[in-house]
XYZ file of C-alpha atoms in Angstrom:
411
model
C 189.072 -233.077 26.063
C 187.807 -229.764 27.364
C 186.069 -227.596 24.806
C 187.202 -223.996 24.286
C 185.589 -221.553 26.652
C 182.000 -221.080 25.570
C 180.851 -217.570 24.773
C 177.903 -218.441 22.632
C 176.467 -214.962 22.448
C 179.029 -212.586 23.918
C 182.744 -211.945 23.382
C 184.969 -213.668 25.896
C 185.689 -211.351 28.840
C 189.117 -209.825 28.359
C 189.018 -210.271 24.582
C 189.093 -206.526 24.108
C 185.678 -206.252 22.439
C 183.611 -203.424 23.920
C 180.051 -204.070 24.930
C 177.011 -202.650 23.131
C 177.214 -198.899 22.833
C 180.781 -198.710 24.116
C 183.620 -197.134 22.147
C 187.027 -198.692 21.720
C 189.681 -196.937 23.821
C 192.516 -195.297 21.900
C 190.486 -195.252 18.682
C 189.543 -191.961 17.150
C 187.768 -190.754 14.040
C 190.038 -189.890 11.139
C 189.252 -186.262 10.281
C 190.540 -186.837 6.757
C 187.966 -189.487 5.962
C 184.610 -188.255 4.694
C 181.516 -190.366 4.074
C 181.553 -189.607 0.336
C 185.002 -191.189 -0.020
C 183.692 -194.514 1.283
C 180.676 -194.151 -1.000
C 182.968 -193.624 -3.970
C 184.902 -196.767 -3.060
C 181.644 -198.719 -2.906
C 180.735 -197.577 -6.414
C 184.073 -198.810 -7.754
C 183.607 -202.146 -6.044
C 180.099 -202.581 -7.470
C 181.397 -201.825 -10.958
C 184.685 -203.693 -10.959
C 185.198 -206.329 -8.286
C 183.088 -209.200 -9.500
C 183.831 -212.848 -9.015
C 184.836 -212.969 -12.692
C 187.734 -210.649 -11.825
C 188.827 -213.028 -9.078
C 188.545 -215.969 -11.473
C 190.662 -214.044 -13.990
C 193.233 -213.448 -11.236
C 193.285 -217.193 -10.590
C 194.172 -217.671 -14.250
C 197.055 -215.192 -13.974
C 198.307 -216.951 -10.845
C 198.007 -220.444 -12.296
C 201.463 -221.991 -12.266
C 202.814 -219.143 -10.116
C 201.024 -219.334 -6.763
C 200.714 -222.670 -5.038
C 197.286 -224.150 -4.490
C 198.007 -224.566 -0.801
C 196.669 -227.557 1.057
C 193.978 -227.708 3.717
C 194.635 -229.979 6.685
C 192.171 -231.084 9.380
C 192.800 -230.536 13.068
C 191.257 -233.471 14.941
C 191.661 -231.887 18.378
C 189.868 -228.652 17.595
C 187.292 -230.526 15.543
C 186.416 -232.737 18.516
C 186.439 -229.870 20.999
C 184.232 -227.619 18.866
C 181.926 -230.329 17.561
C 182.467 -229.552 13.881
C 185.265 -230.155 11.366
C 188.058 -227.574 11.604
C 190.561 -227.187 8.771
C 193.715 -225.118 8.352
C 194.364 -223.456 4.976
C 198.151 -223.489 4.774
C 199.006 -220.198 3.087
C 202.118 -220.082 5.246
C 203.401 -222.730 2.795
C 202.932 -220.364 -0.149
C 205.970 -219.149 -2.110
C 207.571 -216.395 0.014
C 205.805 -217.861 3.052
C 202.620 -215.791 2.803
C 199.353 -215.286 0.921
C 200.632 -211.822 -0.022
C 202.301 -213.286 -3.108
C 198.898 -213.678 -4.760
C 197.808 -210.058 -4.715
C 201.276 -208.624 -5.305
C 201.981 -210.820 -8.313
C 198.555 -210.209 -9.829
C 198.985 -206.432 -9.512
C 202.428 -206.465 -11.095
C 201.452 -208.908 -13.844
C 198.427 -206.871 -14.953
C 200.037 -203.432 -14.647
C 201.013 -201.054 -17.440
C 204.256 -202.527 -18.828
C 205.927 -199.118 -19.109
C 205.325 -198.237 -15.459
C 206.381 -201.720 -14.407
C 209.620 -201.415 -16.377
C 210.520 -198.236 -14.466
C 210.383 -200.260 -11.271
C 207.899 -201.402 -8.665
C 207.555 -199.825 -5.240
C 205.806 -201.013 -2.102
C 205.528 -200.503 1.639
C 205.135 -203.403 3.992
C 205.846 -204.882 7.393
C 207.477 -207.733 5.463
C 205.160 -210.259 3.814
C 203.815 -207.984 1.069
C 207.411 -206.867 0.536
C 208.435 -210.413 -0.320
C 205.489 -210.872 -2.668
C 206.338 -207.699 -4.557
C 210.032 -208.590 -4.668
C 209.166 -212.050 -6.004
C 206.957 -210.540 -8.721
C 209.570 -207.955 -9.685
C 212.240 -210.642 -9.965
C 209.929 -212.732 -12.142
C 209.431 -209.831 -14.566
C 213.067 -208.717 -14.376
C 212.339 -205.212 -13.075
C 213.790 -203.340 -10.084
C 211.926 -203.241 -6.780
C 212.220 -200.777 -3.915
C 210.474 -201.643 -0.670
C 209.932 -199.305 2.289
C 209.555 -201.053 5.647
C 208.977 -199.699 9.170
C 212.160 -199.375 11.193
C 212.604 -202.483 13.305
C 210.667 -204.709 10.901
C 210.976 -208.486 11.260
C 214.596 -209.215 10.231
C 213.646 -212.541 8.653
C 211.156 -210.841 6.348
C 213.617 -208.062 5.481
C 216.408 -210.525 4.693
C 214.167 -212.641 2.487
C 212.961 -209.544 0.643
C 216.545 -208.606 -0.139
C 217.199 -212.182 -1.216
C 214.686 -211.684 -4.039
C 216.809 -208.761 -5.242
C 214.779 -205.835 -3.857
C 216.276 -202.715 -2.341
C 214.901 -202.215 1.177
C 214.624 -198.812 2.852
C 213.745 -198.564 6.553
C 211.425 -195.731 7.601
C 210.758 -194.620 11.194
C 207.130 -194.215 12.177
C 205.354 -197.460 11.374
C 203.516 -198.861 8.360
C 201.728 -195.595 7.529
C 205.032 -193.700 7.332
C 206.427 -196.408 5.064
C 203.344 -196.146 2.833
C 203.787 -192.383 2.522
C 207.467 -192.755 1.643
C 206.684 -195.410 -0.956
C 203.954 -193.323 -2.578
C 206.262 -190.304 -2.812
C 209.117 -192.347 -4.297
C 206.839 -193.999 -6.847
C 205.288 -190.696 -7.949
C 208.645 -188.986 -8.412
C 209.911 -191.665 -10.753
C 206.715 -192.728 -12.507
C 207.123 -196.159 -10.960
C 204.438 -198.735 -10.221
C 203.163 -198.503 -6.643
C 201.797 -201.815 -5.344
C 199.645 -201.025 -2.324
C 199.542 -203.839 0.263
C 195.724 -203.912 0.433
C 193.831 -200.917 -0.978
C 193.963 -201.935 -4.645
C 191.376 -203.895 -6.640
C 193.976 -206.062 -8.388
C 195.588 -206.930 -5.057
C 192.231 -207.767 -3.457
C 191.255 -209.908 -6.453
C 194.495 -211.854 -6.108
C 193.868 -212.528 -2.433
C 190.319 -213.589 -3.279
C 191.620 -216.616 -5.173
C 192.007 -218.291 -1.778
C 188.234 -218.182 -1.417
C 187.769 -219.937 -4.752
C 190.173 -222.687 -3.701
C 188.361 -223.200 -0.418
C 185.066 -223.832 -2.209
C 186.701 -226.738 -4.007
C 188.684 -228.033 -1.056
C 185.945 -227.898 1.614
C 182.642 -228.357 -0.275
C 180.420 -228.046 2.822
C 182.234 -224.968 4.139
C 180.309 -223.055 6.803
C 182.701 -220.502 8.353
C 186.054 -218.959 7.366
C 188.278 -217.110 9.830
C 190.763 -214.603 8.424
C 193.410 -212.416 10.060
C 192.918 -208.704 9.311
C 195.398 -205.880 8.916
C 194.401 -203.475 6.151
C 191.662 -205.816 4.972
C 192.810 -207.073 1.574
C 192.649 -210.769 2.425
C 189.338 -210.747 4.274
C 187.724 -208.572 1.578
C 188.959 -210.703 -1.300
C 187.971 -213.987 0.317
C 184.558 -212.580 1.251
C 183.959 -211.303 -2.293
C 184.668 -214.725 -3.752
C 182.560 -216.616 -1.220
C 179.579 -214.246 -1.278
C 179.356 -214.577 -5.061
C 179.585 -218.351 -5.156
C 178.153 -219.440 -1.776
C 176.482 -216.575 0.089
C 175.712 -218.616 3.200
C 179.358 -219.030 4.232
C 180.234 -216.842 7.218
C 183.412 -214.747 6.963
C 184.959 -213.625 10.263
C 187.943 -211.311 10.554
C 190.373 -211.374 13.480
C 192.572 -208.584 14.865
C 194.768 -208.004 17.871
C 193.260 -206.022 20.721
C 196.328 -203.776 20.376
C 195.557 -203.036 16.698
C 191.741 -202.954 16.545
C 190.985 -200.335 13.875
C 189.055 -202.564 11.465
C 186.873 -204.109 14.162
C 186.100 -200.709 15.677
C 185.420 -199.158 12.264
C 182.870 -201.796 11.320
C 181.066 -201.277 14.621
C 181.062 -197.501 14.117
C 180.050 -197.639 10.465
C 182.925 -195.403 9.400
C 186.688 -195.665 9.115
C 188.510 -195.003 12.358
C 192.163 -194.559 13.211
C 193.562 -196.583 16.099
C 196.714 -195.834 18.049
C 198.360 -199.122 17.148
C 200.031 -200.687 20.147
C 198.509 -198.246 22.624
C 198.367 -199.507 26.197
C 194.666 -200.224 26.581
C 193.047 -200.096 30.033
C 193.251 -203.456 31.684
C 195.778 -204.776 29.173
C 197.927 -206.239 31.903
C 195.006 -208.247 33.198
C 194.319 -209.580 29.720
C 197.830 -210.967 29.453
C 200.212 -209.181 27.113
C 202.838 -211.894 27.305
C 203.027 -215.627 26.936
C 200.047 -217.751 27.982
C 199.878 -219.324 31.402
C 200.427 -223.016 30.734
C 200.026 -225.305 33.756
C 203.250 -227.172 34.433
C 205.353 -224.726 32.434
C 208.447 -223.130 33.905
C 207.680 -220.144 31.666
C 204.134 -219.618 32.919
C 203.287 -215.943 33.099
C 206.693 -214.710 31.987
C 206.139 -211.442 30.070
C 207.383 -211.097 26.511
C 207.115 -207.315 26.312
C 209.261 -205.158 28.620
C 207.264 -204.167 31.686
C 208.332 -200.480 31.520
C 206.900 -200.116 27.998
C 204.055 -197.616 28.089
C 202.884 -198.433 24.576
C 203.260 -202.174 23.964
C 203.023 -203.392 20.404
C 201.169 -206.418 19.211
C 203.323 -209.449 18.555
C 201.334 -209.821 15.304
C 203.373 -207.332 13.280
C 201.681 -208.367 10.042
C 198.397 -206.823 11.163
C 199.677 -203.688 12.911
C 197.757 -201.272 10.658
C 196.187 -198.158 12.178
C 193.197 -197.802 9.830
C 191.317 -199.824 7.218
C 191.756 -199.050 3.557
C 188.951 -197.072 1.897
C 188.363 -199.806 -0.656
C 188.695 -202.723 1.728
C 186.449 -201.089 4.310
C 183.750 -200.526 1.692
C 183.991 -204.168 0.687
C 184.063 -205.512 4.225
C 181.087 -203.412 5.274
C 178.941 -205.291 2.756
C 180.587 -208.702 2.736
C 182.173 -209.578 6.095
C 179.991 -210.876 8.939
C 182.096 -209.451 11.768
C 185.625 -208.717 12.937
C 186.645 -209.731 16.461
C 189.730 -209.024 18.537
C 191.901 -211.344 20.609
C 194.343 -210.717 23.442
C 198.067 -211.129 22.958
C 198.333 -214.351 24.962
C 195.959 -215.998 22.502
C 198.515 -215.573 19.703
C 201.108 -217.469 21.731
C 198.669 -220.227 22.600
C 197.676 -220.548 18.950
C 201.286 -220.745 17.776
C 202.017 -223.439 20.359
C 198.970 -225.395 19.230
C 200.039 -225.114 15.604
C 203.639 -226.059 16.344
C 202.439 -229.201 18.084
C 200.511 -229.952 14.888
C 203.738 -229.572 12.889
C 202.914 -226.111 11.496
C 205.315 -223.173 11.944
C 203.141 -220.060 11.700
C 203.887 -216.424 12.532
C 201.670 -214.531 15.010
C 199.444 -212.790 12.457
C 199.071 -216.063 10.580
C 197.861 -217.743 13.762
C 195.169 -215.108 14.431
C 192.240 -217.261 13.205
C 193.270 -220.072 15.561
C 193.617 -217.554 18.385
C 190.019 -216.540 17.686
C 188.869 -220.145 17.952
C 190.439 -220.241 21.416
C 188.627 -217.125 22.572
C 185.337 -216.988 20.641
C 183.538 -220.329 20.623
C 180.422 -218.734 19.131
C 182.217 -218.157 15.829
C 182.084 -221.781 14.774
C 179.042 -222.596 12.685
C 179.456 -225.627 10.447
C 182.734 -226.857 8.937
C 185.284 -224.147 9.646
C 188.507 -223.078 7.941
C 191.183 -220.995 9.644
C 193.460 -219.368 7.050
C 197.071 -219.573 8.242
C 198.208 -216.534 6.303
C 201.956 -216.439 6.949
C 204.911 -218.415 8.232
C 207.766 -215.894 8.264
C 208.315 -216.136 11.985
C 210.934 -214.094 13.830
C 213.689 -216.332 15.285
C 213.086 -215.036 18.816
C 209.375 -215.740 18.590
C 210.029 -219.183 17.116
C 212.406 -220.006 19.961
C 209.868 -218.981 22.592
C 207.110 -220.985 20.905
C 209.393 -224.021 20.804
C 210.117 -223.671 24.524
C 206.464 -223.298 25.381
C 205.503 -226.318 23.314
C 208.242 -228.419 24.922
C 207.323 -227.652 28.522
C 203.549 -227.714 28.240
C 202.469 -230.758 30.211
C 198.700 -230.587 29.891
C 196.592 -232.221 27.223
C 196.443 -230.095 24.073
C 192.752 -229.509 24.659
C 193.527 -227.973 28.051
C 196.184 -225.744 26.503
C 193.696 -224.541 23.950
C 191.263 -223.354 26.586
C 193.774 -221.396 28.677
C 192.694 -217.744 28.873
C-alpha cells in the first residue's frame, strides 16, 4: 500500500498554505478587532475555562450526549506507520458534536431567560443541537440559518420543533439576526462557538479520548469558529500536555489558519476564488479508473466558489476561541476541496457516512503526512450529509478501481 504523500516539513504543494512570510490571499484584517479585545478574552479564559469546568460539563451531559465510539482504520494505520482512530461524533444525537455545547449552554442558563425561548444562528448542526436542547427543556427555539443552508440539516432542525428563519448573507448575517432577535425579547442566545459554556461542552470529547486512546499522540479537528478545537485542546492540555492538537480548514475558508499565523484575528472572504484554485482541484478527486474522474462539482462560471464543507464556512475566528487556540492549539492547516471528496469516499468504504466538514481531519491526513506523530485520532464531527453530496460520494466509491491506499494518496 502506498503511503500518503510525504511532506515531512512543508505543507503539500497546492494545499493552500502560504510559505514563510507570505500572506493568505483574500484575507484581510478586521478593523473592528483590537488587540485589547483578544487580551480581555484571554483573561476570561484564564479565570474560567479550567478542566474542572469541562468535567462539570461532562456531568451535565451524562445520560444526554452519547459517549461516541472510536474505531481503528487499518489502512491508514499501515500507510502512516502509527495507529489511526476515528472518533465517531457523526453518530452523536442530532448527527453532530454540536449537541454537547448547545445542550450544556441551555442546561446551565438562567431559567427565566431560557423560558422566554432560545435563539441561535447556524449552518445547520448547531441548530439541531439547540433545537434538541430546547425540546428537552420544553421551551421555544428560533434558529436563523444562511439562505441555501443544507436542506437535511434544516429539516431535522424543524423536526425537533424549532422555528427556522433563513437569512441572506451567510453565517455572519444569521448571527447578527439571531443576536438582534434575542435581545429584543430577552431570550437566551446560544452562540455556536464563542461562549465558554459551549466550548466546555465540546471539550468533553477530549476527556473521552483520554480514556479511549490512552497512548494518544495527535488529535485532528475540523475548524469553523473554533469551539471544538479550543474545547478539545483545553481538556487535553490540562490532562496530557504532550498531545498535539491540529485544526483543519478548507482553503476556501481559511480565516482561523491565517489568523494564527498573523497573531491576530483576520477576516477571510469565505469562498473567494483563490489564485490557482482551479489547479488545486475544486471538484471531485481524480480517481484512476473512474468514469467521473475530474468532473467538476462547482459550476465553472462561478467566480466565487464556496467550500463544500458548509459546516466550517466561517469568515473569522471567535474572540474567545481565538484566544484559547493561540495558547493551546499546535497549528491549523488547510486542505483543498478535492481532499474532502477523497476523505468522504475513504470513510464511506469504511462504512462511515460523514459530511464534508466532518471528514476534514481525514482530508488533512491525505495531504499533510507530517501531522502524524504517535497514535492519532481524527474527530469525525458530523454526519448530516446533503443528499446530492451523498449520492456523488456513493458513485465515486462504487467506481474507484484502485486499492484504497492509492485512492488515499491522490492529490
